[in-house]
Tab-separated table of C-alpha atoms in Angstrom:
chain	number	residue	atom	x	y	z
A	1	GLU	CA	-0.017	0.010	0.012
A	2	ALA	CA	1.442	3.402	-0.918
A	3	GLY	CA	1.925	5.886	1.784
A	4	VAL	CA	1.083	9.592	2.087
A	5	ALA	CA	2.931	11.306	-0.609
A	6	GLN	CA	4.055	14.985	-0.278
A	7	SER	CA	5.955	17.350	-2.534
A	8	PRO	CA	8.263	19.079	-2.757
A	9	ARG	CA	10.571	17.648	-0.084
A	10	TYR	CA	12.429	20.865	0.350
A	11	LYS	CA	11.760	24.515	-0.523
A	12	ILE	CA	13.670	27.648	0.075
A	13	ILE	CA	11.919	31.055	-0.527
A	14	GLU	CA	12.474	34.625	0.500
A	15	LYS	CA	10.151	36.247	2.909
A	16	ARG	CA	6.984	37.808	1.429
A	17	GLN	CA	7.011	35.220	-1.400
A	18	SER	CA	4.317	32.600	-1.682
A	19	VAL	CA	4.656	28.867	-1.590
A	20	ALA	CA	2.483	25.749	-2.007
A	21	PHE	CA	2.721	22.271	-0.761
A	22	TRP	CA	0.892	19.251	-2.208
A	23	CYS	CA	-0.343	16.131	-0.425
A	24	ASN	CA	-1.688	12.823	-1.787
A	25	PRO	CA	-3.223	10.659	1.086
A	26	ILE	CA	-3.569	6.974	1.304
A	27	SER	CA	-6.197	5.778	-1.007
A	28	GLY	CA	-9.581	5.535	0.666
A	29	HIS	CA	-8.592	7.769	3.617
A	30	ALA	CA	-11.368	10.262	4.259
A	31	THR	CA	-9.535	12.340	6.804
A	32	LEU	CA	-6.583	14.486	6.041
A	33	TYR	CA	-4.546	16.667	8.328
A	34	TRP	CA	-1.812	19.268	7.832
A	35	TYR	CA	0.618	19.822	10.710
A	36	GLN	CA	3.456	22.396	11.198
A	37	GLN	CA	6.513	21.120	12.989
A	38	ILE	CA	8.961	23.822	14.018
A	39	LEU	CA	12.535	22.659	14.762
A	40	GLY	CA	12.709	21.253	18.315
A	41	GLN	CA	8.825	20.979	18.831
A	42	GLY	CA	6.247	18.447	18.241
A	43	PRO	CA	3.852	18.797	15.188
A	44	LYS	CA	0.974	21.326	15.636
A	45	LEU	CA	-2.301	20.901	13.840
A	46	LEU	CA	-2.992	23.525	11.139
A	47	ILE	CA	-6.166	22.169	9.576
A	48	GLN	CA	-8.242	18.954	9.385
A	49	PHE	CA	-10.439	17.810	6.511
A	50	GLN	CA	-13.141	15.123	6.415
A	51	ASN	CA	-13.541	14.417	2.720
A	52	ASN	CA	-13.533	17.893	1.164
A	53	GLY	CA	-15.047	19.716	4.162
A	54	VAL	CA	-13.104	21.467	6.941
A	55	VAL	CA	-13.435	19.876	10.454
A	56	ASP	CA	-10.991	22.149	12.315
A	57	ASP	CA	-9.026	25.153	11.153
A	58	SER	CA	-8.966	26.949	14.503
A	59	GLN	CA	-5.133	27.040	14.571
A	60	LEU	CA	-4.578	28.035	10.866
A	61	PRO	CA	-3.292	31.626	10.556
A	62	LYS	CA	-5.941	32.524	7.963
A	63	ASP	CA	-4.434	35.924	7.073
A	64	ARG	CA	-1.618	34.077	5.208
A	65	PHE	CA	-2.350	30.392	5.134
A	66	SER	CA	-4.959	28.620	3.149
A	67	ALA	CA	-5.751	24.988	2.300
A	68	GLU	CA	-8.130	23.097	0.108
A	69	ARG	CA	-8.990	19.553	-0.574
A	70	LEU	CA	-10.977	19.589	-3.875
A	71	LYS	CA	-12.741	16.250	-4.664
A	72	GLY	CA	-11.898	14.948	-1.283
A	73	VAL	CA	-8.567	13.510	-2.320
A	74	ASP	CA	-5.450	15.559	-2.805
A	75	SER	CA	-4.800	18.661	-0.789
A	76	THR	CA	-2.760	21.770	-1.087
A	77	LEU	CA	-1.582	24.145	1.604
A	78	LYS	CA	-0.564	27.672	0.633
A	79	ILE	CA	1.331	30.414	2.387
A	80	GLN	CA	1.079	33.994	1.007
A	81	PRO	CA	3.052	35.905	1.997
A	82	ALA	CA	5.655	33.874	3.896
A	83	LYS	CA	7.385	35.088	7.021
A	84	LEU	CA	10.626	34.041	8.596
A	85	GLU	CA	8.765	32.317	11.372
A	86	ASP	CA	7.049	30.066	8.845
A	87	SER	CA	10.315	28.057	8.541
A	88	ALA	CA	9.260	24.467	9.563
A	89	VAL	CA	8.452	21.050	8.219
A	90	TYR	CA	4.865	20.782	6.937
A	91	LEU	CA	3.449	17.324	7.547
A	92	CYS	CA	0.445	15.886	5.876
A	93	ALA	CA	-1.276	12.882	7.485
A	94	SER	CA	-4.347	10.868	6.656
A	95	SER	CA	-6.673	8.367	8.329
A	96	THR	CA	-9.681	6.246	7.544
A	97	VAL	CA	-12.666	7.330	9.490
A	98	ARG	CA	-13.044	9.621	12.558
A	99	GLY	CA	-12.733	7.649	15.821
A	100	ARG	CA	-10.907	7.920	19.032
A	101	ASN	CA	-8.529	5.059	18.220
A	102	THR	CA	-7.745	5.959	14.693
A	103	GLU	CA	-4.157	5.802	13.580
A	104	ALA	CA	-2.974	8.684	11.385
A	105	PHE	CA	-0.268	7.889	8.738
A	106	PHE	CA	2.179	10.657	8.107
A	107	GLY	CA	4.106	11.672	4.973
A	108	GLN	CA	7.817	12.546	5.046
A	109	GLY	CA	6.950	16.270	5.052
A	110	THR	CA	8.151	19.388	3.180
A	111	ARG	CA	10.945	21.308	4.862
A	112	LEU	CA	10.380	25.056	4.151
A	113	THR	CA	13.177	27.549	4.822
A	114	VAL	CA	12.209	31.273	4.524
A	115	VAL	CA	15.106	33.592	4.231
B	1	GLY	CA	-8.201	21.564	25.012
B	2	ASN	CA	-5.981	18.795	26.093
B	3	SER	CA	-2.204	19.239	26.762
B	4	VAL	CA	0.845	17.019	27.037
B	5	THR	CA	4.219	17.344	28.686
B	6	GLN	CA	7.017	15.162	27.677
B	7	MET	CA	10.475	14.690	29.058
B	8	GLU	CA	13.006	16.656	27.212
B	9	GLY	CA	16.206	15.185	25.733
B	10	PRO	CA	18.533	14.288	24.384
B	11	VAL	CA	18.816	10.878	26.058
B	12	THR	CA	22.024	9.150	25.350
B	13	LEU	CA	22.336	5.424	26.248
B	14	SER	CA	24.523	2.485	25.633
B	15	GLU	CA	23.173	-0.569	23.795
B	16	GLU	CA	21.205	-2.938	26.136
B	17	ALA	CA	20.420	-0.074	28.643
B	18	PHE	CA	16.968	0.492	30.123
B	19	LEU	CA	15.000	3.267	28.680
B	20	THR	CA	12.208	5.501	30.221
B	21	ILE	CA	10.796	8.591	28.580
B	22	ASN	CA	8.248	10.378	30.821
B	23	CYS	CA	4.851	11.691	29.472
B	24	THR	CA	2.105	13.298	31.349
B	25	TYR	CA	-1.040	14.799	30.055
B	26	THR	CA	-4.239	16.900	31.073
B	27	ALA	CA	-7.352	15.948	29.371
B	28	THR	CA	-11.105	16.081	29.437
B	29	GLY	CA	-12.476	12.616	29.813
B	30	TYR	CA	-10.388	9.567	29.022
B	31	PRO	CA	-8.666	9.984	25.695
B	32	SER	CA	-6.609	7.357	23.761
B	33	LEU	CA	-2.888	7.967	24.286
B	34	PHE	CA	-0.180	7.430	21.588
B	35	TRP	CA	3.529	7.177	21.161
B	36	TYR	CA	4.804	8.104	17.655
B	37	VAL	CA	8.377	7.656	16.511
B	38	GLN	CA	10.504	9.442	13.910
B	39	TYR	CA	13.494	7.623	12.573
B	40	PRO	CA	16.164	9.656	10.789
B	41	GLY	CA	15.013	10.579	7.347
B	42	GLU	CA	11.603	9.010	7.726
B	43	GLY	CA	8.129	10.234	8.490
B	44	LEU	CA	6.327	9.993	11.859
B	45	GLN	CA	4.927	6.473	12.475
B	46	LEU	CA	2.740	5.029	15.298
B	47	LEU	CA	4.759	3.069	17.741
B	48	LEU	CA	2.043	2.096	20.224
B	49	LYS	CA	-1.220	3.163	21.788
B	50	ALA	CA	-3.607	2.576	24.608
B	51	THR	CA	-7.341	3.335	24.677
B	52	LYS	CA	-8.367	2.990	28.272
B	53	ALA	CA	-7.127	3.188	31.773
B	54	ASP	CA	-4.645	0.365	32.784
B	55	ASP	CA	-4.325	-0.614	29.120
B	56	LYS	CA	-0.682	-1.435	28.067
B	57	GLY	CA	0.421	-0.622	24.584
B	58	SER	CA	3.410	-2.528	23.198
B	59	ASN	CA	5.324	-2.815	20.062
B	60	LYS	CA	9.049	-3.677	19.090
B	61	GLY	CA	9.883	-4.280	22.771
B	62	PHE	CA	8.554	-0.852	23.831
B	63	GLU	CA	5.785	-0.574	26.364
B	64	ALA	CA	3.575	2.216	27.896
B	65	THR	CA	0.772	1.811	30.451
B	66	TYR	CA	-2.178	4.214	30.568
B	67	ARG	CA	-2.151	5.420	34.201
B	68	LYS	CA	-5.355	7.446	34.937
B	69	GLU	CA	-4.481	8.278	38.496
B	70	THR	CA	-1.145	9.883	37.513
B	71	THR	CA	-2.246	10.974	34.177
B	72	SER	CA	0.893	9.504	32.732
B	73	PHE	CA	1.910	7.321	29.739
B	74	HIS	CA	5.585	6.698	30.215
B	75	LEU	CA	7.514	4.828	27.466
B	76	GLU	CA	9.858	2.029	28.468
B	77	LYS	CA	12.158	-0.525	26.934
B	78	GLY	CA	14.103	-2.964	28.850
B	79	SER	CA	17.138	-3.157	26.421
B	80	VAL	CA	17.664	-0.510	23.689
B	81	GLN	CA	19.502	-1.125	20.449
B	82	VAL	CA	21.348	1.218	18.114
B	83	SER	CA	18.473	0.974	15.747
B	84	ASP	CA	16.074	2.547	18.347
B	85	SER	CA	17.904	5.870	17.873
B	86	ALA	CA	15.117	8.251	16.926
B	87	VAL	CA	12.780	11.020	18.135
B	88	TYR	CA	9.846	9.952	20.255
B	89	PHE	CA	6.630	11.829	20.653
B	90	CYS	CA	3.892	11.351	23.166
B	91	ALA	CA	0.455	12.406	21.820
B	92	LEU	CA	-3.295	12.462	22.626
B	93	PRO	CA	-6.363	14.072	20.815
B	94	LEU	CA	-6.565	17.864	20.848
B	95	ASN	CA	-9.925	17.723	22.445
B	96	GLN	CA	-12.619	15.288	23.532
B	97	ALA	CA	-14.515	15.339	20.354
B	98	GLY	CA	-11.838	15.131	17.676
B	99	THR	CA	-9.163	12.807	16.340
B	100	ALA	CA	-6.392	15.361	15.461
B	101	LEU	CA	-3.575	15.022	17.884
B	102	ILE	CA	-1.631	17.306	20.176
B	103	PHE	CA	2.159	16.202	20.471
B	104	GLY	CA	4.751	16.542	23.063
B	105	LYS	CA	7.942	18.335	22.086
B	106	GLY	CA	9.752	15.143	21.388
B	107	THR	CA	12.619	13.335	22.961
B	108	THR	CA	15.638	12.457	21.021
B	109	LEU	CA	17.266	9.052	21.802
B	110	SER	CA	20.750	8.164	20.726
B	111	VAL	CA	22.008	4.723	21.440
B	112	SER	CA	25.691	3.851	21.010
B	113	SER	CA	27.225	0.360	20.705
């Protein structure tokens, strides 16, 4: 079974530029998450989708971050404009159905450096 | 929402040593508890989980027991190997209703031969 695919693996941009990340979840997984992992910290949820609807985006900085999951499969996360503090690894994860014991499967992440 | 506090590292051990990584949490209700591991160059993966009080999760020689009275979920292994070198994260649901997780800061384990 193929895992969660993310691209690109690495991205370096200047502050105030825009950037987009792509995620392809495991086939059949209805739930998709985007997490931000700053160096030395644990992942922090940005947004959760159930199919193509948003379940939780309370921690997404909506003035500069946006995400979509058209057709309930692939997802993109965009930052515009980027700030220095956005330097982090952006992780995509997916899971089957909502439930307290559900395991989430993570991609390898996109490492973003803002200079 | 819920919160988690995890022992900070790095932890440096010799092969075959005993490992404990402490994790405590605050939560509404009785959430499932998880340990995730991140090996060098790889993505996060589930190591073990426990879904109710006194449950013991186990995998690859690692164990953790869900302690409701002390709100803890400490990770242990009796004899670590070099291949266990990784970053370990304790996690639980962000809130009572959801499935998205809140993670501890992570503990880096380095095992030398």
